[in-house]
Coordinates of C-alpha atoms and ligand atoms in Angstrom, one line a residue:
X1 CA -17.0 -17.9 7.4
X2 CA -14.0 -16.4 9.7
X3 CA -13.3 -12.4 8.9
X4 CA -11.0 -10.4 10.9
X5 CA -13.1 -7.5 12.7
X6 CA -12.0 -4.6 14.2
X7 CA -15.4 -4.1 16.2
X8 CA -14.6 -1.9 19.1
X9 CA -12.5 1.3 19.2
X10 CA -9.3 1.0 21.4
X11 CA -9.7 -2.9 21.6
X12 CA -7.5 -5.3 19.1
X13 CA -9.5 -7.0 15.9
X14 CA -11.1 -10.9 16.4
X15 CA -11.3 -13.4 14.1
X16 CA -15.5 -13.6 14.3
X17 CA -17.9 -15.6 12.4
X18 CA -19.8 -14.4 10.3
X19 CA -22.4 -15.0 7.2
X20 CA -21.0 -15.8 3.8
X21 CA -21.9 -13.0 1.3
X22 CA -23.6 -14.0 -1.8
X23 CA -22.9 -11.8 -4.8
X24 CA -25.8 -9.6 -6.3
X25 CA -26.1 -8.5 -9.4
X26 CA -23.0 -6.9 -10.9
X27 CA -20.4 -8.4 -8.3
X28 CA -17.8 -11.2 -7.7
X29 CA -17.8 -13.5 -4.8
X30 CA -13.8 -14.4 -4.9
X31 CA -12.6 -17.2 -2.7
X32 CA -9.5 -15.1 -0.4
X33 CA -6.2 -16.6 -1.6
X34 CA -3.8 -14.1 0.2
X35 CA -4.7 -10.7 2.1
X36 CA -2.2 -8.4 3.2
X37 CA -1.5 -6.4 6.7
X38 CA -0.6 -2.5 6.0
X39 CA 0.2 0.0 8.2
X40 CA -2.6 2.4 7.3
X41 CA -4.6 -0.3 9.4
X42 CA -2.7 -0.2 12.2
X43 CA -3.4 3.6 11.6
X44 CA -7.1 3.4 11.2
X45 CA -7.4 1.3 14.5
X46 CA -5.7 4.2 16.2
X47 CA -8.6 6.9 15.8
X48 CA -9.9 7.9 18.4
X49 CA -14.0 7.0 18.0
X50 CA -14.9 10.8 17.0
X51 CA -12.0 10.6 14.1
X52 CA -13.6 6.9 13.3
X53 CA -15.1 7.1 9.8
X54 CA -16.5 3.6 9.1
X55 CA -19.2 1.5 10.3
X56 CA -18.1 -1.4 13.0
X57 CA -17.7 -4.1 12.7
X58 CA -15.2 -3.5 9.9
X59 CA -13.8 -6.6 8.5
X60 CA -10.0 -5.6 7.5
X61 CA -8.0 -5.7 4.8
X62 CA -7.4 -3.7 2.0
X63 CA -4.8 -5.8 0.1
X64 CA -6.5 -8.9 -1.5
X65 CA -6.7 -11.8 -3.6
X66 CA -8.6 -14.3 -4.1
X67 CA -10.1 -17.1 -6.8
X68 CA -13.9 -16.4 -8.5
X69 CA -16.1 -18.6 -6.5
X70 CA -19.0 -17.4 -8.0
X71 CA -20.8 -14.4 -10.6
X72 CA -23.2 -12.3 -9.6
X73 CA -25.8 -11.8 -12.5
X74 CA -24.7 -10.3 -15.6
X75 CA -21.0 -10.7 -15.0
X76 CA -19.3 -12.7 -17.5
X77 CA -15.4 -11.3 -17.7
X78 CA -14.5 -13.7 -15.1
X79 CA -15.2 -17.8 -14.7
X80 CA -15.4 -20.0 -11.5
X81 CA -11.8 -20.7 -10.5
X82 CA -10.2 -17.5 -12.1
X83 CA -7.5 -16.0 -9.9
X84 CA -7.4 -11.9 -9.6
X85 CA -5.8 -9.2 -7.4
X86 CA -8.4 -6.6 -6.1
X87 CA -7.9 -3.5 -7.3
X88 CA -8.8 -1.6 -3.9
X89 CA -9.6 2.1 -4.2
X90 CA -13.1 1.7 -6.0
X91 CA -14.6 4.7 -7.3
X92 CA -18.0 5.7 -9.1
X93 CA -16.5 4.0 -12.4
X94 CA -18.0 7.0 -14.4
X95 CA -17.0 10.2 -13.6
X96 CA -13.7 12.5 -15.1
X97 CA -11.4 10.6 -12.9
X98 CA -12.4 7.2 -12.8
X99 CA -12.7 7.2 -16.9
X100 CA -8.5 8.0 -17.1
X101 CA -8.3 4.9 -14.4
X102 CA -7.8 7.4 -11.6
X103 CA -10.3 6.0 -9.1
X104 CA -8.4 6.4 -6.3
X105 CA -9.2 10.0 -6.8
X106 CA -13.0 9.9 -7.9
X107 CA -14.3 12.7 -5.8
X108 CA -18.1 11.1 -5.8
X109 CA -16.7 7.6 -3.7
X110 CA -16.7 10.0 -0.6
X111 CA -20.2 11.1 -1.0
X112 CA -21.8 8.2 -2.2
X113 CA -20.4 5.8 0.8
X114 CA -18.4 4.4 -2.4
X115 CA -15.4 2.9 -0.2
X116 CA -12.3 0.1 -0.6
X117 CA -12.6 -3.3 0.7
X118 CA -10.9 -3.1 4.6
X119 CA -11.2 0.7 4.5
X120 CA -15.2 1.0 5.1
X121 CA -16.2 -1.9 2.9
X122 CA -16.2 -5.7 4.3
X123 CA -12.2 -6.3 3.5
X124 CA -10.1 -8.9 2.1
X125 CA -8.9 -10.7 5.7
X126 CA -11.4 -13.5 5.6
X127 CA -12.4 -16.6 3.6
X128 CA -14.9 -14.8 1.3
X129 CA -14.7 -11.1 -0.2
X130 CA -17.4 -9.4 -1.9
X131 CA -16.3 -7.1 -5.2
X132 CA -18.1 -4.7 -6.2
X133 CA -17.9 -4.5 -10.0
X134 CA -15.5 -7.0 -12.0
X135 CA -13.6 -3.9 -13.2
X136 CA -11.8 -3.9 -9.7
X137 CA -10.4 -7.3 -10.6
X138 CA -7.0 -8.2 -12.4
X139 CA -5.9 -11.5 -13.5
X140 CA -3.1 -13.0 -12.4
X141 CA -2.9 -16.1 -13.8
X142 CA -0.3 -18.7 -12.7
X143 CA 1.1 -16.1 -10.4
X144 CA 1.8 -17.1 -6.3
X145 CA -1.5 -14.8 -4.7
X146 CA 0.7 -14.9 -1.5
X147 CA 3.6 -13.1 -2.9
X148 CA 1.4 -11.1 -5.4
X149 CA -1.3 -9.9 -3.2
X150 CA 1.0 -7.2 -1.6
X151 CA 1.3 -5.1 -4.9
X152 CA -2.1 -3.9 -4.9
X153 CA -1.5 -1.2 -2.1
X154 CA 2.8 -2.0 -1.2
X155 CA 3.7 -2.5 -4.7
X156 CA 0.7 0.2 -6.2
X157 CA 1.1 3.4 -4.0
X158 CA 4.8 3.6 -4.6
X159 CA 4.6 3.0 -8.1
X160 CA 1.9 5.6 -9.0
X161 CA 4.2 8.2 -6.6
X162 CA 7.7 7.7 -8.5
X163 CA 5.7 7.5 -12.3
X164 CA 5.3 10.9 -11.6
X165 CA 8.5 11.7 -10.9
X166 CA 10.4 9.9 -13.8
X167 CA 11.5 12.8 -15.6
X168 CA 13.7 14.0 -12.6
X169 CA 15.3 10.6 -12.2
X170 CA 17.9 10.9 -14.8
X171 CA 21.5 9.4 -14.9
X172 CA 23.1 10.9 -12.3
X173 CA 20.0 11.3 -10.0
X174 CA 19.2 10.1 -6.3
X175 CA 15.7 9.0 -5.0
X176 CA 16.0 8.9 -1.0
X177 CA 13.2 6.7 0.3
X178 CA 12.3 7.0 4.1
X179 CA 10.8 4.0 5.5
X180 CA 12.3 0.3 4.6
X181 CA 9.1 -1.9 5.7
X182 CA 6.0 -3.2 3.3
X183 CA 5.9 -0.3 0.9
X184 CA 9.2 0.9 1.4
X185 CA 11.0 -2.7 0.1
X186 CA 9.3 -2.8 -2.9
X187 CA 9.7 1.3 -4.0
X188 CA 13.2 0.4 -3.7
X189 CA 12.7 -2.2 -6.3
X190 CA 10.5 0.4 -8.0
X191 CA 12.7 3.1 -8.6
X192 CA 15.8 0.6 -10.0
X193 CA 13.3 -1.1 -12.2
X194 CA 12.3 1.8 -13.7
X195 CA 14.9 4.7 -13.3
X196 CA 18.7 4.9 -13.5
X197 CA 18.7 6.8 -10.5
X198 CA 21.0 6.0 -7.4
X199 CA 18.9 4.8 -4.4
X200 CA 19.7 5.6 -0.9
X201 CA 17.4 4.1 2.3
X202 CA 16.6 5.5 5.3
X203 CA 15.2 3.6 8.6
X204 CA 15.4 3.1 11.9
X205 CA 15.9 -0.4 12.2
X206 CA 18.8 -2.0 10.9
X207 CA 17.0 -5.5 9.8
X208 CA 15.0 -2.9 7.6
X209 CA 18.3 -1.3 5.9
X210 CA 19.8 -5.4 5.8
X211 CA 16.3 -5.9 4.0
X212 CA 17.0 -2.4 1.8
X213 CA 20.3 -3.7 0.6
X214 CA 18.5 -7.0 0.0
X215 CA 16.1 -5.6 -2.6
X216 CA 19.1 -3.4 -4.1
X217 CA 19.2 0.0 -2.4
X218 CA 22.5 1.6 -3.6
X219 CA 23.5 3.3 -0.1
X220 CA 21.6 2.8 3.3
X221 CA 21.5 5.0 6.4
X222 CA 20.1 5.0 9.9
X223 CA 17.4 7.7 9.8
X224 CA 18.8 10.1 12.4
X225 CA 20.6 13.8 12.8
X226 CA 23.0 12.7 10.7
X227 CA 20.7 11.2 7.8
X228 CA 20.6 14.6 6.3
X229 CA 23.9 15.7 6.1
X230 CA 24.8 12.2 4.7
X231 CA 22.9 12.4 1.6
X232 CA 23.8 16.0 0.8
X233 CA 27.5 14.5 1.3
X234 CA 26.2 11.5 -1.3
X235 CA 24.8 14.0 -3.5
X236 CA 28.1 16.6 -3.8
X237 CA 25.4 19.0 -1.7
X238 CA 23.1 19.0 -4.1
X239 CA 20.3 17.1 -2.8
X240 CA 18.2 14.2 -3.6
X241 CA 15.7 14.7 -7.1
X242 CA 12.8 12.6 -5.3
X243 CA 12.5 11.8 -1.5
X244 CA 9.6 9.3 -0.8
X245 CA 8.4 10.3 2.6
X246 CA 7.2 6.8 3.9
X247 CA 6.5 7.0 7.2
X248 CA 5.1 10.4 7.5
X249 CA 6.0 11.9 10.6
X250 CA 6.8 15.3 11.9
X251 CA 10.8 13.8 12.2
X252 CA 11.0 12.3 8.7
X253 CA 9.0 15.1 7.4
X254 CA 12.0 17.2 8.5
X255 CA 14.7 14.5 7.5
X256 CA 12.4 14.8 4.0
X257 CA 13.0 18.7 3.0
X258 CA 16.7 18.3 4.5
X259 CA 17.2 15.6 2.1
X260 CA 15.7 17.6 -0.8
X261 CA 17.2 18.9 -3.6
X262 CA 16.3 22.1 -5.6
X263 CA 13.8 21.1 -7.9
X264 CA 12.9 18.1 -6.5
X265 CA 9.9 16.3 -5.6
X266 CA 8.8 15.4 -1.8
X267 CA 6.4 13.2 -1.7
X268 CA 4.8 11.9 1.4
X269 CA 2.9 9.1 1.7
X270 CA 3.4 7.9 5.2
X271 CA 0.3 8.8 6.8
X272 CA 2.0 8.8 10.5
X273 CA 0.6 12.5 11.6
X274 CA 3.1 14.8 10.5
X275 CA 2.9 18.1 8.9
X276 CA 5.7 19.9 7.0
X277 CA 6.0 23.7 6.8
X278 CA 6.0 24.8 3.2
X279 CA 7.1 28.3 1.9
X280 CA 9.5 30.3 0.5
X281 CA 12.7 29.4 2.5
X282 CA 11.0 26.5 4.0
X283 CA 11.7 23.7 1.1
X284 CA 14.3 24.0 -1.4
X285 CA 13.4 26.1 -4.3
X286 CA 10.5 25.2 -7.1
X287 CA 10.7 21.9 -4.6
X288 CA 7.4 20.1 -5.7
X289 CA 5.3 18.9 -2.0
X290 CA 2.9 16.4 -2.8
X291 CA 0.6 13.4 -0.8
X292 CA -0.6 11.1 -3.5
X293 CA -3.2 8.3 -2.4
X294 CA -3.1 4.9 -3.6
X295 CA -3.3 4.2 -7.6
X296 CA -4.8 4.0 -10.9
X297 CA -6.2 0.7 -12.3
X298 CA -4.1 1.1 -15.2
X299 CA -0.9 1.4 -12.8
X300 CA -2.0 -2.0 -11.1
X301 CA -2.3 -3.8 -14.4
X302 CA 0.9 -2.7 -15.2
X303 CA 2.5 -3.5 -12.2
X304 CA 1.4 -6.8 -12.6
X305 CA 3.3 -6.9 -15.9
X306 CA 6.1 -6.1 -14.2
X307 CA 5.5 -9.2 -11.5
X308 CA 4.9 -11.4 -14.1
X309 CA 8.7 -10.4 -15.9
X310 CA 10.0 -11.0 -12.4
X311 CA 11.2 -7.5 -12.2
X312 CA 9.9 -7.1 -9.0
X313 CA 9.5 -9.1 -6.0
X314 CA 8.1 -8.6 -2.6
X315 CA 9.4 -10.5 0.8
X316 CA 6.3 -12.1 3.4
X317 CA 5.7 -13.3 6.0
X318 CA 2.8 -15.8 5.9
X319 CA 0.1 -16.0 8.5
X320 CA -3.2 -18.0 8.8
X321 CA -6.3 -15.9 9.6
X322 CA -6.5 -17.1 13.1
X323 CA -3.0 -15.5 13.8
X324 CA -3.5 -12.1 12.3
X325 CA -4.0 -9.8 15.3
X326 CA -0.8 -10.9 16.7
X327 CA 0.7 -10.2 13.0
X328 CA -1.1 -6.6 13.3
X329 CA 1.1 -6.5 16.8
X330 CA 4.2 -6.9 15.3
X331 CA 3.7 -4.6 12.4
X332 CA 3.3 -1.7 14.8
X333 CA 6.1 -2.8 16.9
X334 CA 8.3 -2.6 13.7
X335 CA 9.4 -6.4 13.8
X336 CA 7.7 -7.4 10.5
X337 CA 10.4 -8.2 7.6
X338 CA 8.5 -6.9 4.4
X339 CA 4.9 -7.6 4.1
X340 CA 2.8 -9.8 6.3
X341 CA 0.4 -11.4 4.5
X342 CA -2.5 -13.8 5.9
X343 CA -3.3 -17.0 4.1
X344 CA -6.8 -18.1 5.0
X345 CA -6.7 -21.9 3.8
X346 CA -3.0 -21.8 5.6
X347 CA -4.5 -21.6 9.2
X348 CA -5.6 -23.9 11.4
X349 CA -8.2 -26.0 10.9
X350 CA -12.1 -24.7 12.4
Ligands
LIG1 P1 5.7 -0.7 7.6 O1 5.4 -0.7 9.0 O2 5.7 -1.9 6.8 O3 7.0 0.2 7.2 C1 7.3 1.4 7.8 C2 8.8 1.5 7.9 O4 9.2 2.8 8.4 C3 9.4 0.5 8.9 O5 10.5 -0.2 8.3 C4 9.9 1.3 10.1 O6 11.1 0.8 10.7 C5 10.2 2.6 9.3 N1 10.3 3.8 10.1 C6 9.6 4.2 11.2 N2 10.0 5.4 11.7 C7 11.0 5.8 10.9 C8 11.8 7.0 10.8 N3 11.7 7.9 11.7 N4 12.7 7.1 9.8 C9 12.8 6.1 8.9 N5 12.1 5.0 8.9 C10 11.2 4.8 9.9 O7 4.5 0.3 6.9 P2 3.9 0.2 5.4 O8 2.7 -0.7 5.4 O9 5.0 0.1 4.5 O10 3.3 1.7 5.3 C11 4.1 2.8 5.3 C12 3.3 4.1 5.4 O11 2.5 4.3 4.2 C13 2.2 4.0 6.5 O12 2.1 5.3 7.2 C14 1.0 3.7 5.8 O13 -0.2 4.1 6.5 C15 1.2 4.5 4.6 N6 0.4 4.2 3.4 C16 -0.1 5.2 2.7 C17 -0.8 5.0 1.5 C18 -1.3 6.1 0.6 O14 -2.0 5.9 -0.3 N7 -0.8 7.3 0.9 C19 -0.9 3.6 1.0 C20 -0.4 2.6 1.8 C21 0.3 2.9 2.9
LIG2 ZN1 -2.5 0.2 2.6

């Protein structure tokens, strides 16, 4: 089968064959329908080899769906032809955290080389992915893969950060999200759906803020020197209740506490580098500073409730497999409109 390998530090991914994985006892072979490109990979390929965590060759993607193609032994939740999401941060599936649907936080995943398709386990952005267990699967019915697959890490990260932070998004309130790309168009969508709070986009590029308005974002604004005296002049000087730090960086970390209310949450999820000072004078009073990771099971299932009511949408751009390094190009270069998304049976022919 074709799988998209990042094999070398410092050199671009290949589409490589390799063998077809036959499931063992326990797992689910799935057929890939759609796979989607995030920016933590373009991240991950920019260790340096010493910072490199994961055996190579790493086949990528972390976003996935696919249809069953066949049961490992002992499985019998799912039938040949079924059509799932992958629910991506896989844990030990017993302990505290995992139990309350948390495995994104199961502290044994680390230690017993327990680790997501795409992010140290063979990923989604080929024609066959092995899951581990067929808890990590979630129907989806009649829904389009391609334009589904991107919730399980674009549409999942964001909603597990601003669940938290409901009870601060009253009427009257303001969520500032930094970052208008994969995750960024969708939070917007997010926080509307399920908050009456104003939203107000940031990002450098102004196809990003046309694509913020797009998806509903109340107020948009080029993320410069000004940013932060425009929302406190949005918000009376009071400051935004929630700022979703998207990007990361030692500059939007800044723009982040600038745009912060008293009380507020700042939470970053952008995993571009940056580090923000926190202390007493530092971030605005009783300010809450927190860098979630990923989602629960629970929050992907009902996400997908949420896709299925057509609450929610996200925008792609469809690739074939053959095609994804250059799509991995354009996603750091900034030029990608929403979520790229690779469609194995849509490339060309091998
Ligand atoms: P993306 O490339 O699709 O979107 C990033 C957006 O940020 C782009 O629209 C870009 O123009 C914008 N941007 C860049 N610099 C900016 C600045 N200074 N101010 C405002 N906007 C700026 O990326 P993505 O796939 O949506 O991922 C977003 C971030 O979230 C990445 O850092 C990714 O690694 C991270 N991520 C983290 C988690 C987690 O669990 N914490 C999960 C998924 C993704
Ligand atoms: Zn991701």
């Amino acid at each position: 089968m074709r799988a998209v390998q990042y094999h070398t530090v410092g050199q671009p991914p290949e589409v490589r064959r390799i063998p077809e994985p036959e499931p063992g006892p326990g797992q689910v072979l799935l057929e890939v329908t759609a796979a989607g490109l995030c920016h933590s990979d373009v991240a991950v390929m920019n260790w340096t080899a010493e910072e490199f965590p994961y055996p190579l060759p790493l086949t990528l993607g972390h976003e996935g769906a696919g249809r069953v193609a066949a049961l490992g032994s002992g499985v019998d939740q799912f039938s040949v032809g079924d059509s799932v999401l992958v629910y991506g941060p896989w844990g030990c599936g017993q302990c505290h955290y995992c139990a309350r649907g948390k495995e994104n936080y199961c502290p044994h995943a680390a230690e017993r080389a327990i680790r997501p398709p795409g992010l140290g386990a063979p990923g989604a952005l080929a024609d066959y992915l092995l899951v581990d267990s067929p808890r990590h699967l979630v129907s989806i019915g009649d829904l389009d893969p391609v334009r589904t697959v991107p919730f399980t890490d674009a549409g999942l990260t964001p909603y597990h950060a601003i669940k938290k932070s409901l009870p601060k998004l009253v009427p009257g309130s303001t969520a500032v999200v930094i970052g208008a790309g994969g995750l960024g168009h969708i939070a917007i969508q997010l926080l509307h759906v399920l908050s009456p709070a104003r939203v107000v986009a940031l990002d450098i590029s102004e196809d990003k803020l046309a694509l913020a308005r797009e998806v509903g974002a109340d107020e948009v604004l080029l993320s410069d020197e000004h940013a932060v005296g425009k929302v406190r002049d949005l918000t009376a000087g009071r400051g935004a209740e929630l700022v979703l730090d998207l990007v990361g960086s030692d500059v939007t970390g800044r723009t982040a506490a600038g745009c912060a209310g008293v009380e507020s949450d700042l939470t970053i999820i952008g995993i571009g580098g940056g580090s923000l000072a926190v202390g007493f004078g530092l971030v605005p009073f009783a300010c809450s500073v927190s860098a979630p990771y990923w989602g629960g099971r629970d929050e992907l299932i009902e996400l997908v409730s949420l896709v299925e009511q057509g609450a929610v949408h996200s925008k792609v751009e469809v690739y074939g497999l053959e095609e994804v390094p250059d799509a991995y190009s354009g996603l750091e270069s900034g030029t990608i409109d929403g979520r790229a998304v690779a469609v194995p049976s849509g490339g060309p022919p091998t």
